[in-house]
Amino acid sequence: DSLLGWSKVPNARADNYTSEYQVTERINSAGLRGPDLPYNKPEGTRRVLLLGDSFLEGYTVDEPDLISSVVERSLQAADPTARYEVVNGGTAGYATDQELLFF
């Protein structure tokens, strides 16, 4: 990536199998982990962007166990009348400079 150094390939899939974990990492059309979301936030939706490195990307866990997924479920449970979308902007190896540029 000419701005960030590297980024994930949109619509990619990787099978990460080690003696510690077995995970299929799916990258959405925006090049992020998590579900495909429209770029424009739907009216009445509260959207949260999480920025980070491999811990946030969660390459060792399945999608329901990502930090972003857990935060989204927690927010939704705390306020069931609202609509939340939590975007996982984590990429392995990123530091605060890349996170700022991504933002």
PDB file of N, CA and C in Angstrom:
ATOM      1  N   ASP A   1       0.850  -1.177   0.000  1.00  0.00           N
ATOM      2  CA  ASP A   1       0.000   0.000   0.000  1.00  0.00           C
ATOM      3  C   ASP A   1       0.895   1.239   0.000  1.00  0.00           C
ATOM      4  N   SER A   2       0.672   2.148  -0.939  1.00  0.00           N
ATOM      5  CA  SER A   2       1.550   3.312  -1.088  1.00  0.00           C
ATOM      6  C   SER A   2       1.452   4.291   0.081  1.00  0.00           C
ATOM      7  N   LEU A   3       0.371   4.303   0.816  1.00  0.00           N
ATOM      8  CA  LEU A   3       0.216   5.201   1.955  1.00  0.00           C
ATOM      9  C   LEU A   3       0.554   4.507   3.269  1.00  0.00           C
ATOM     10  N   LEU A   4       0.059   3.289   3.451  1.00  0.00           N
ATOM     11  CA  LEU A   4       0.159   2.615   4.746  1.00  0.00           C
ATOM     12  C   LEU A   4       1.298   1.600   4.839  1.00  0.00           C
ATOM     13  N   GLY A   5       1.936   1.295   3.739  1.00  0.00           N
ATOM     14  CA  GLY A   5       2.989   0.287   3.738  1.00  0.00           C
ATOM     15  C   GLY A   5       2.456  -1.071   3.328  1.00  0.00           C
ATOM     16  N   TRP A   6       1.363  -1.485   3.910  1.00  0.00           N
ATOM     17  CA  TRP A   6       0.699  -2.741   3.546  1.00  0.00           C
ATOM     18  C   TRP A   6      -0.748  -2.681   4.020  1.00  0.00           C
ATOM     19  N   SER A   7      -1.554  -3.498   3.429  1.00  0.00           N
ATOM     20  CA  SER A   7      -2.967  -3.582   3.800  1.00  0.00           C
ATOM     21  C   SER A   7      -3.459  -4.970   3.396  1.00  0.00           C
ATOM     22  N   LYS A   8      -4.635  -5.307   3.861  1.00  0.00           N
ATOM     23  CA  LYS A   8      -5.209  -6.608   3.527  1.00  0.00           C
ATOM     24  C   LYS A   8      -5.902  -6.534   2.163  1.00  0.00           C
ATOM     25  N   VAL A   9      -5.891  -7.641   1.449  1.00  0.00           N
ATOM     26  CA  VAL A   9      -6.503  -7.708   0.128  1.00  0.00           C
ATOM     27  C   VAL A   9      -8.013  -7.862   0.286  1.00  0.00           C
ATOM     28  N   PRO A  10      -8.802  -6.962  -0.315  1.00  0.00           N
ATOM     29  CA  PRO A  10     -10.266  -7.084  -0.225  1.00  0.00           C
ATOM     30  C   PRO A  10     -10.739  -8.444  -0.746  1.00  0.00           C
ATOM     31  N   ASN A  11     -11.747  -8.962  -0.090  1.00  0.00           N
ATOM     32  CA  ASN A  11     -12.396 -10.229  -0.451  1.00  0.00           C
ATOM     33  C   ASN A  11     -11.457 -11.437  -0.391  1.00  0.00           C
ATOM     34  N   ALA A  12     -10.404 -11.314   0.406  1.00  0.00           N
ATOM     35  CA  ALA A  12      -9.462 -12.426   0.546  1.00  0.00           C
ATOM     36  C   ALA A  12      -9.909 -13.364   1.657  1.00  0.00           C
ATOM     37  N   ARG A  13      -9.290 -14.518   1.650  1.00  0.00           N
ATOM     38  CA  ARG A  13      -9.561 -15.520   2.682  1.00  0.00           C
ATOM     39  C   ARG A  13      -8.252 -16.244   2.966  1.00  0.00           C
ATOM     40  N   ALA A  14      -7.983 -16.462   4.237  1.00  0.00           N
ATOM     41  CA  ALA A  14      -6.761 -17.175   4.612  1.00  0.00           C
ATOM     42  C   ALA A  14      -7.095 -18.188   5.687  1.00  0.00           C
ATOM     43  N   ASP A  15      -6.586 -19.396   5.510  1.00  0.00           N
ATOM     44  CA  ASP A  15      -6.732 -20.437   6.530  1.00  0.00           C
ATOM     45  C   ASP A  15      -5.479 -20.412   7.388  1.00  0.00           C
ATOM     46  N   ASN A  16      -5.630 -20.015   8.640  1.00  0.00           N
ATOM     47  CA  ASN A  16      -4.516 -19.919   9.578  1.00  0.00           C
ATOM     48  C   ASN A  16      -4.568 -21.113  10.527  1.00  0.00           C
ATOM     49  N   TYR A  17      -3.755 -22.085  10.285  1.00  0.00           N
ATOM     50  CA  TYR A  17      -3.753 -23.306  11.086  1.00  0.00           C
ATOM     51  C   TYR A  17      -2.395 -23.490  11.754  1.00  0.00           C
ATOM     52  N   THR A  18      -2.395 -23.549  13.071  1.00  0.00           N
ATOM     53  CA  THR A  18      -1.187 -23.837  13.840  1.00  0.00           C
ATOM     54  C   THR A  18      -1.555 -24.868  14.896  1.00  0.00           C
ATOM     55  N   SER A  19      -0.599 -25.227  15.727  1.00  0.00           N
ATOM     56  CA  SER A  19      -0.899 -26.160  16.817  1.00  0.00           C
ATOM     57  C   SER A  19      -1.755 -25.492  17.896  1.00  0.00           C
ATOM     58  N   GLU A  20      -1.845 -24.147  17.877  1.00  0.00           N
ATOM     59  CA  GLU A  20      -2.597 -23.410  18.890  1.00  0.00           C
ATOM     60  C   GLU A  20      -4.000 -23.006  18.446  1.00  0.00           C
ATOM     61  N   TYR A  21      -4.206 -22.814  17.165  1.00  0.00           N
ATOM     62  CA  TYR A  21      -5.517 -22.358  16.683  1.00  0.00           C
ATOM     63  C   TYR A  21      -5.719 -22.766  15.233  1.00  0.00           C
ATOM     64  N   GLN A  22      -6.996 -22.814  14.845  1.00  0.00           N
ATOM     65  CA  GLN A  22      -7.390 -23.072  13.468  1.00  0.00           C
ATOM     66  C   GLN A  22      -8.482 -22.075  13.119  1.00  0.00           C
ATOM     67  N   VAL A  23      -8.132 -21.109  12.292  1.00  0.00           N
ATOM     68  CA  VAL A  23      -9.042 -20.012  11.986  1.00  0.00           C
ATOM     69  C   VAL A  23      -9.042 -19.751  10.481  1.00  0.00           C
ATOM     70  N   THR A  24     -10.220 -19.530   9.928  1.00  0.00           N
ATOM     71  CA  THR A  24     -10.329 -19.030   8.563  1.00  0.00           C
ATOM     72  C   THR A  24     -10.599 -17.540   8.684  1.00  0.00           C
ATOM     73  N   GLU A  25      -9.653 -16.747   8.206  1.00  0.00           N
ATOM     74  CA  GLU A  25      -9.764 -15.289   8.283  1.00  0.00           C
ATOM     75  C   GLU A  25     -10.339 -14.790   6.970  1.00  0.00           C
ATOM     76  N   ARG A  26     -11.519 -14.175   7.050  1.00  0.00           N
ATOM     77  CA  ARG A  26     -12.184 -13.632   5.863  1.00  0.00           C
ATOM     78  C   ARG A  26     -12.039 -12.118   5.878  1.00  0.00           C
ATOM     79  N   ILE A  27     -11.618 -11.559   4.766  1.00  0.00           N
ATOM     80  CA  ILE A  27     -11.463 -10.111   4.625  1.00  0.00           C
ATOM     81  C   ILE A  27     -12.623  -9.615   3.753  1.00  0.00           C
ATOM     82  N   ASN A  28     -13.305  -8.577   4.212  1.00  0.00           N
ATOM     83  CA  ASN A  28     -14.477  -8.097   3.475  1.00  0.00           C
ATOM     84  C   ASN A  28     -14.065  -7.240   2.274  1.00  0.00           C
ATOM     85  N   SER A  29     -15.043  -6.707   1.566  1.00  0.00           N
ATOM     86  CA  SER A  29     -14.776  -5.951   0.335  1.00  0.00           C
ATOM     87  C   SER A  29     -14.042  -4.640   0.589  1.00  0.00           C
ATOM     88  N   ALA A  30     -14.024  -4.159   1.836  1.00  0.00           N
ATOM     89  CA  ALA A  30     -13.287  -2.943   2.181  1.00  0.00           C
ATOM     90  C   ALA A  30     -11.867  -3.255   2.651  1.00  0.00           C
ATOM     91  N   GLY A  31     -11.493  -4.531   2.674  1.00  0.00           N
ATOM     92  CA  GLY A  31     -10.169  -4.916   3.127  1.00  0.00           C
ATOM     93  C   GLY A  31     -10.046  -4.989   4.636  1.00  0.00           C
ATOM     94  N   LEU A  32     -11.173  -5.236   5.318  1.00  0.00           N
ATOM     95  CA  LEU A  32     -11.197  -5.304   6.781  1.00  0.00           C
ATOM     96  C   LEU A  32     -11.796  -6.621   7.244  1.00  0.00           C
ATOM     97  N   ARG A  33     -11.502  -7.014   8.464  1.00  0.00           N
ATOM     98  CA  ARG A  33     -12.188  -8.176   9.039  1.00  0.00           C
ATOM     99  C   ARG A  33     -13.582  -7.749   9.449  1.00  0.00           C
ATOM    100  N   GLY A  34     -14.506  -8.642   9.320  1.00  0.00           N
ATOM    101  CA  GLY A  34     -15.876  -8.353   9.731  1.00  0.00           C
ATOM    102  C   GLY A  34     -16.819  -8.318   8.557  1.00  0.00           C
ATOM    103  N   PRO A  35     -18.074  -8.079   8.849  1.00  0.00           N
ATOM    104  CA  PRO A  35     -19.080  -8.090   7.781  1.00  0.00           C
ATOM    105  C   PRO A  35     -18.914  -6.913   6.825  1.00  0.00           C
ATOM    106  N   ASP A  36     -19.410  -7.089   5.602  1.00  0.00           N
ATOM    107  CA  ASP A  36     -19.458  -5.972   4.662  1.00  0.00           C
ATOM    108  C   ASP A  36     -20.463  -4.956   5.167  1.00  0.00           C
ATOM    109  N   LEU A  37     -20.057  -3.701   5.185  1.00  0.00           N
ATOM    110  CA  LEU A  37     -20.936  -2.605   5.590  1.00  0.00           C
ATOM    111  C   LEU A  37     -20.928  -1.557   4.496  1.00  0.00           C
ATOM    112  N   PRO A  38     -22.044  -0.874   4.290  1.00  0.00           N
ATOM    113  CA  PRO A  38     -22.028   0.219   3.315  1.00  0.00           C
ATOM    114  C   PRO A  38     -21.096   1.321   3.816  1.00  0.00           C
ATOM    115  N   TYR A  39     -20.407   1.991   2.881  1.00  0.00           N
ATOM    116  CA  TYR A  39     -19.488   3.058   3.294  1.00  0.00           C
ATOM    117  C   TYR A  39     -20.229   4.157   4.055  1.00  0.00           C
ATOM    118  N   ASN A  40     -21.369   4.566   3.515  1.00  0.00           N
ATOM    119  CA  ASN A  40     -22.172   5.580   4.203  1.00  0.00           C
ATOM    120  C   ASN A  40     -22.958   4.925   5.326  1.00  0.00           C
ATOM    121  N   LYS A  41     -22.824   5.485   6.514  1.00  0.00           N
ATOM    122  CA  LYS A  41     -23.500   4.951   7.697  1.00  0.00           C
ATOM    123  C   LYS A  41     -25.010   5.139   7.549  1.00  0.00           C
ATOM    124  N   PRO A  42     -25.770   4.079   7.770  1.00  0.00           N
ATOM    125  CA  PRO A  42     -27.229   4.208   7.695  1.00  0.00           C
ATOM    126  C   PRO A  42     -27.757   5.183   8.752  1.00  0.00           C
ATOM    127  N   GLU A  43     -28.783   5.891   8.408  1.00  0.00           N
ATOM    128  CA  GLU A  43     -29.435   6.835   9.327  1.00  0.00           C
ATOM    129  C   GLU A  43     -29.820   6.121  10.617  1.00  0.00           C
ATOM    130  N   GLY A  44     -29.543   6.747  11.744  1.00  0.00           N
ATOM    131  CA  GLY A  44     -29.921   6.193  13.040  1.00  0.00           C
ATOM    132  C   GLY A  44     -28.964   5.146  13.579  1.00  0.00           C
ATOM    133  N   THR A  45     -27.886   4.872  12.869  1.00  0.00           N
ATOM    134  CA  THR A  45     -26.904   3.886  13.309  1.00  0.00           C
ATOM    135  C   THR A  45     -25.727   4.586  13.966  1.00  0.00           C
ATOM    136  N   ARG A  46     -25.275   4.022  15.056  1.00  0.00           N
ATOM    137  CA  ARG A  46     -24.074   4.526  15.722  1.00  0.00           C
ATOM    138  C   ARG A  46     -22.927   3.627  15.295  1.00  0.00           C
ATOM    139  N   ARG A  47     -21.922   4.220  14.681  1.00  0.00           N
ATOM    140  CA  ARG A  47     -20.805   3.441  14.157  1.00  0.00           C
ATOM    141  C   ARG A  47     -19.538   3.774  14.941  1.00  0.00           C
ATOM    142  N   VAL A  48     -18.803   2.726  15.291  1.00  0.00           N
ATOM    143  CA  VAL A  48     -17.558   2.858  16.038  1.00  0.00           C
ATOM    144  C   VAL A  48     -16.445   2.234  15.203  1.00  0.00           C
ATOM    145  N   LEU A  49     -15.336   2.960  15.041  1.00  0.00           N
ATOM    146  CA  LEU A  49     -14.170   2.447  14.331  1.00  0.00           C
ATOM    147  C   LEU A  49     -13.100   2.116  15.355  1.00  0.00           C
ATOM    148  N   LEU A  50     -12.650   0.868  15.354  1.00  0.00           N
ATOM    149  CA  LEU A  50     -11.542   0.452  16.206  1.00  0.00           C
ATOM    150  C   LEU A  50     -10.286   0.365  15.341  1.00  0.00           C
ATOM    151  N   LEU A  51      -9.197   0.954  15.821  1.00  0.00           N
ATOM    152  CA  LEU A  51      -7.926   0.932  15.108  1.00  0.00           C
ATOM    153  C   LEU A  51      -6.906   0.173  15.931  1.00  0.00           C
ATOM    154  N   GLY A  52      -6.075  -0.629  15.278  1.00  0.00           N
ATOM    155  CA  GLY A  52      -5.080  -1.376  16.022  1.00  0.00           C
ATOM    156  C   GLY A  52      -4.243  -2.272  15.137  1.00  0.00           C
ATOM    157  N   ASP A  53      -3.537  -3.168  15.807  1.00  0.00           N
ATOM    158  CA  ASP A  53      -2.620  -4.076  15.125  1.00  0.00           C
ATOM    159  C   ASP A  53      -3.209  -5.478  15.067  1.00  0.00           C
ATOM    160  N   SER A  54      -2.343  -6.495  15.106  1.00  0.00           N
ATOM    161  CA  SER A  54      -2.800  -7.877  14.960  1.00  0.00           C
ATOM    162  C   SER A  54      -3.732  -8.324  16.072  1.00  0.00           C
ATOM    163  N   PHE A  55      -3.581  -7.766  17.267  1.00  0.00           N
ATOM    164  CA  PHE A  55      -4.486  -8.143  18.357  1.00  0.00           C
ATOM    165  C   PHE A  55      -5.922  -7.765  18.015  1.00  0.00           C
ATOM    166  N   LEU A  56      -6.100  -6.575  17.432  1.00  0.00           N
ATOM    167  CA  LEU A  56      -7.435  -6.153  17.024  1.00  0.00           C
ATOM    168  C   LEU A  56      -7.881  -6.910  15.771  1.00  0.00           C
ATOM    169  N   GLU A  57      -6.989  -7.097  14.821  1.00  0.00           N
ATOM    170  CA  GLU A  57      -7.345  -7.855  13.617  1.00  0.00           C
ATOM    171  C   GLU A  57      -7.858  -9.235  14.001  1.00  0.00           C
ATOM    172  N   GLY A  58      -7.252  -9.825  15.015  1.00  0.00           N
ATOM    173  CA  GLY A  58      -7.745 -11.093  15.529  1.00  0.00           C
ATOM    174  C   GLY A  58      -7.491 -12.275  14.619  1.00  0.00           C
ATOM    175  N   TYR A  59      -6.302 -12.359  14.059  1.00  0.00           N
ATOM    176  CA  TYR A  59      -6.023 -13.447  13.117  1.00  0.00           C
ATOM    177  C   TYR A  59      -6.027 -14.822  13.772  1.00  0.00           C
ATOM    178  N   THR A  60      -6.078 -14.886  15.106  1.00  0.00           N
ATOM    179  CA  THR A  60      -6.083 -16.185  15.797  1.00  0.00           C
ATOM    180  C   THR A  60      -7.471 -16.606  16.270  1.00  0.00           C
ATOM    181  N   VAL A  61      -8.502 -15.793  15.973  1.00  0.00           N
ATOM    182  CA  VAL A  61      -9.855 -16.114  16.455  1.00  0.00           C
ATOM    183  C   VAL A  61     -10.866 -16.016  15.322  1.00  0.00           C
ATOM    184  N   ASP A  62     -11.959 -16.739  15.473  1.00  0.00           N
ATOM    185  CA  ASP A  62     -13.049 -16.668  14.503  1.00  0.00           C
ATOM    186  C   ASP A  62     -13.794 -15.346  14.640  1.00  0.00           C
ATOM    187  N   GLU A  63     -14.495 -14.966  13.584  1.00  0.00           N
ATOM    188  CA  GLU A  63     -15.164 -13.668  13.519  1.00  0.00           C
ATOM    189  C   GLU A  63     -16.068 -13.357  14.723  1.00  0.00           C
ATOM    190  N   PRO A  64     -16.854 -14.293  15.236  1.00  0.00           N
ATOM    191  CA  PRO A  64     -17.698 -13.965  16.398  1.00  0.00           C
ATOM    192  C   PRO A  64     -16.908 -13.616  17.656  1.00  0.00           C
ATOM    193  N   ASP A  65     -15.618 -14.004  17.693  1.00  0.00           N
ATOM    194  CA  ASP A  65     -14.782 -13.762  18.861  1.00  0.00           C
ATOM    195  C   ASP A  65     -13.863 -12.556  18.716  1.00  0.00           C
ATOM    196  N   LEU A  66     -13.946 -11.839  17.597  1.00  0.00           N
ATOM    197  CA  LEU A  66     -13.155 -10.631  17.419  1.00  0.00           C
ATOM    198  C   LEU A  66     -13.537  -9.593  18.467  1.00  0.00           C
ATOM    199  N   ILE A  67     -12.590  -8.766  18.868  1.00  0.00           N
ATOM    200  CA  ILE A  67     -12.889  -7.684  19.816  1.00  0.00           C
ATOM    201  C   ILE A  67     -14.024  -6.827  19.274  1.00  0.00           C
ATOM    202  N   SER A  68     -13.984  -6.517  17.989  1.00  0.00           N
ATOM    203  CA  SER A  68     -15.028  -5.683  17.394  1.00  0.00           C
ATOM    204  C   SER A  68     -16.405  -6.341  17.490  1.00  0.00           C
ATOM    205  N   SER A  69     -16.470  -7.640  17.299  1.00  0.00           N
ATOM    206  CA  SER A  69     -17.747  -8.357  17.401  1.00  0.00           C
ATOM    207  C   SER A  69     -18.261  -8.355  18.835  1.00  0.00           C
ATOM    208  N   VAL A  70     -17.358  -8.576  19.788  1.00  0.00           N
ATOM    209  CA  VAL A  70     -17.737  -8.589  21.205  1.00  0.00           C
ATOM    210  C   VAL A  70     -18.215  -7.209  21.640  1.00  0.00           C
ATOM    211  N   VAL A  71     -17.504  -6.160  21.221  1.00  0.00           N
ATOM    212  CA  VAL A  71     -17.911  -4.789  21.570  1.00  0.00           C
ATOM    213  C   VAL A  71     -19.278  -4.478  20.965  1.00  0.00           C
ATOM    214  N   GLU A  72     -19.494  -4.850  19.701  1.00  0.00           N
ATOM    215  CA  GLU A  72     -20.783  -4.579  19.059  1.00  0.00           C
ATOM    216  C   GLU A  72     -21.922  -5.275  19.797  1.00  0.00           C
ATOM    217  N   ARG A  73     -21.738  -6.540  20.151  1.00  0.00           N
ATOM    218  CA  ARG A  73     -22.785  -7.259  20.899  1.00  0.00           C
ATOM    219  C   ARG A  73     -23.022  -6.618  22.266  1.00  0.00           C
ATOM    220  N   SER A  74     -21.958  -6.188  22.924  1.00  0.00           N
ATOM    221  CA  SER A  74     -22.091  -5.563  24.250  1.00  0.00           C
ATOM    222  C   SER A  74     -22.837  -4.242  24.159  1.00  0.00           C
ATOM    223  N   LEU A  75     -22.520  -3.429  23.173  1.00  0.00           N
ATOM    224  CA  LEU A  75     -23.224  -2.155  22.988  1.00  0.00           C
ATOM    225  C   LEU A  75     -24.695  -2.400  22.690  1.00  0.00           C
ATOM    226  N   GLN A  76     -24.959  -3.359  21.810  1.00  0.00           N
ATOM    227  CA  GLN A  76     -26.341  -3.664  21.438  1.00  0.00           C
ATOM    228  C   GLN A  76     -27.132  -4.174  22.636  1.00  0.00           C
ATOM    229  N   ALA A  77     -26.502  -4.994  23.471  1.00  0.00           N
ATOM    230  CA  ALA A  77     -27.181  -5.524  24.657  1.00  0.00           C
ATOM    231  C   ALA A  77     -27.456  -4.421  25.675  1.00  0.00           C
ATOM    232  N   ALA A  78     -26.545  -3.446  25.760  1.00  0.00           N
ATOM    233  CA  ALA A  78     -26.719  -2.352  26.719  1.00  0.00           C
ATOM    234  C   ALA A  78     -27.817  -1.385  26.283  1.00  0.00           C
ATOM    235  N   ASP A  79     -28.047  -1.280  24.973  1.00  0.00           N
ATOM    236  CA  ASP A  79     -29.076  -0.377  24.458  1.00  0.00           C
ATOM    237  C   ASP A  79     -29.762  -1.033  23.266  1.00  0.00           C
ATOM    238  N   PRO A  80     -30.692  -1.961  23.524  1.00  0.00           N
ATOM    239  CA  PRO A  80     -31.327  -2.703  22.429  1.00  0.00           C
ATOM    240  C   PRO A  80     -32.170  -1.846  21.488  1.00  0.00           C
ATOM    241  N   THR A  81     -32.487  -0.622  21.883  1.00  0.00           N
ATOM    242  CA  THR A  81     -33.289   0.241  21.015  1.00  0.00           C
ATOM    243  C   THR A  81     -32.441   0.961  19.974  1.00  0.00           C
ATOM    244  N   ALA A  82     -31.125   0.935  20.137  1.00  0.00           N
ATOM    245  CA  ALA A  82     -30.218   1.595  19.195  1.00  0.00           C
ATOM    246  C   ALA A  82     -29.627   0.563  18.233  1.00  0.00           C
ATOM    247  N   ARG A  83     -29.045   1.048  17.153  1.00  0.00           N
ATOM    248  CA  ARG A  83     -28.369   0.187  16.178  1.00  0.00           C
ATOM    249  C   ARG A  83     -26.895   0.557  16.184  1.00  0.00           C
ATOM    250  N   TYR A  84     -26.031  -0.438  16.380  1.00  0.00           N
ATOM    251  CA  TYR A  84     -24.589  -0.227  16.429  1.00  0.00           C
ATOM    252  C   TYR A  84     -23.883  -1.025  15.345  1.00  0.00           C
ATOM    253  N   GLU A  85     -22.825  -0.443  14.810  1.00  0.00           N
ATOM    254  CA  GLU A  85     -21.912  -1.130  13.909  1.00  0.00           C
ATOM    255  C   GLU A  85     -20.506  -0.820  14.403  1.00  0.00           C
ATOM    256  N   VAL A  86     -19.736  -1.854  14.683  1.00  0.00           N
ATOM    257  CA  VAL A  86     -18.355  -1.672  15.121  1.00  0.00           C
ATOM    258  C   VAL A  86     -17.451  -2.194  14.005  1.00  0.00           C
ATOM    259  N   VAL A  87     -16.610  -1.313  13.496  1.00  0.00           N
ATOM    260  CA  VAL A  87     -15.746  -1.610  12.361  1.00  0.00           C
ATOM    261  C   VAL A  87     -14.361  -1.985  12.878  1.00  0.00           C
ATOM    262  N   ASN A  88     -13.856  -3.124  12.428  1.00  0.00           N
ATOM    263  CA  ASN A  88     -12.547  -3.617  12.834  1.00  0.00           C
ATOM    264  C   ASN A  88     -11.497  -3.094  11.863  1.00  0.00           C
ATOM    265  N   GLY A  89     -10.771  -2.052  12.284  1.00  0.00           N
ATOM    266  CA  GLY A  89      -9.712  -1.476  11.453  1.00  0.00           C
ATOM    267  C   GLY A  89      -8.336  -2.005  11.799  1.00  0.00           C
ATOM    268  N   GLY A  90      -8.266  -3.150  12.469  1.00  0.00           N
ATOM    269  CA  GLY A  90      -6.981  -3.722  12.862  1.00  0.00           C
ATOM    270  C   GLY A  90      -6.264  -4.390  11.703  1.00  0.00           C
ATOM    271  N   THR A  91      -4.955  -4.187  11.638  1.00  0.00           N
ATOM    272  CA  THR A  91      -4.122  -4.834  10.626  1.00  0.00           C
ATOM    273  C   THR A  91      -2.802  -5.238  11.271  1.00  0.00           C
ATOM    274  N   ALA A  92      -2.424  -6.474  11.077  1.00  0.00           N
ATOM    275  CA  ALA A  92      -1.193  -6.997  11.670  1.00  0.00           C
ATOM    276  C   ALA A  92      -0.006  -6.105  11.334  1.00  0.00           C
ATOM    277  N   GLY A  93       0.770  -5.761  12.362  1.00  0.00           N
ATOM    278  CA  GLY A  93       1.973  -4.968  12.178  1.00  0.00           C
ATOM    279  C   GLY A  93       1.775  -3.469  12.167  1.00  0.00           C
ATOM    280  N   TYR A  94       0.530  -2.995  12.174  1.00  0.00           N
ATOM    281  CA  TYR A  94       0.310  -1.550  12.180  1.00  0.00           C
ATOM    282  C   TYR A  94       0.735  -0.945  13.506  1.00  0.00           C
ATOM    283  N   ALA A  95       1.214   0.283  13.441  1.00  0.00           N
ATOM    284  CA  ALA A  95       1.541   1.077  14.617  1.00  0.00           C
ATOM    285  C   ALA A  95       0.692   2.344  14.561  1.00  0.00           C
ATOM    286  N   THR A  96       0.851   3.207  15.532  1.00  0.00           N
ATOM    287  CA  THR A  96      -0.023   4.384  15.617  1.00  0.00           C
ATOM    288  C   THR A  96       0.086   5.282  14.392  1.00  0.00           C
ATOM    289  N   ASP A  97       1.235   5.341  13.735  1.00  0.00           N
ATOM    290  CA  ASP A  97       1.345   6.176  12.541  1.00  0.00           C
ATOM    291  C   ASP A  97       0.447   5.652  11.419  1.00  0.00           C
ATOM    292  N   GLN A  98       0.441   4.350  11.206  1.00  0.00           N
ATOM    293  CA  GLN A  98      -0.414   3.780  10.166  1.00  0.00           C
ATOM    294  C   GLN A  98      -1.889   3.885  10.550  1.00  0.00           C
ATOM    295  N   GLU A  99      -2.182   3.703  11.832  1.00  0.00           N
ATOM    296  CA  GLU A  99      -3.569   3.819  12.288  1.00  0.00           C
ATOM    297  C   GLU A  99      -4.086   5.232  12.041  1.00  0.00           C
ATOM    298  N   LEU A 100      -3.264   6.249  12.302  1.00  0.00           N
ATOM    299  CA  LEU A 100      -3.667   7.635  12.051  1.00  0.00           C
ATOM    300  C   LEU A 100      -3.873   7.872  10.552  1.00  0.00           C
ATOM    301  N   LEU A 101      -2.956   7.384   9.733  1.00  0.00           N
ATOM    302  CA  LEU A 101      -3.111   7.546   8.288  1.00  0.00           C
ATOM    303  C   LEU A 101      -4.352   6.817   7.778  1.00  0.00           C
ATOM    304  N   PHE A 102      -4.629   5.630   8.316  1.00  0.00           N
ATOM    305  CA  PHE A 102      -5.829   4.894   7.915  1.00  0.00           C
ATOM    306  C   PHE A 102      -7.083   5.690   8.277  1.00  0.00           C
ATOM    307  N   PHE A 103      -7.096   6.263   9.475  1.00  0.00           N
ATOM    308  CA  PHE A 103      -8.243   7.052   9.934  1.00  0.00           C
ATOM    309  C   PHE A 103      -8.459   8.246   9.016  1.00  0.00           C
TER     310      PHE A 103
END
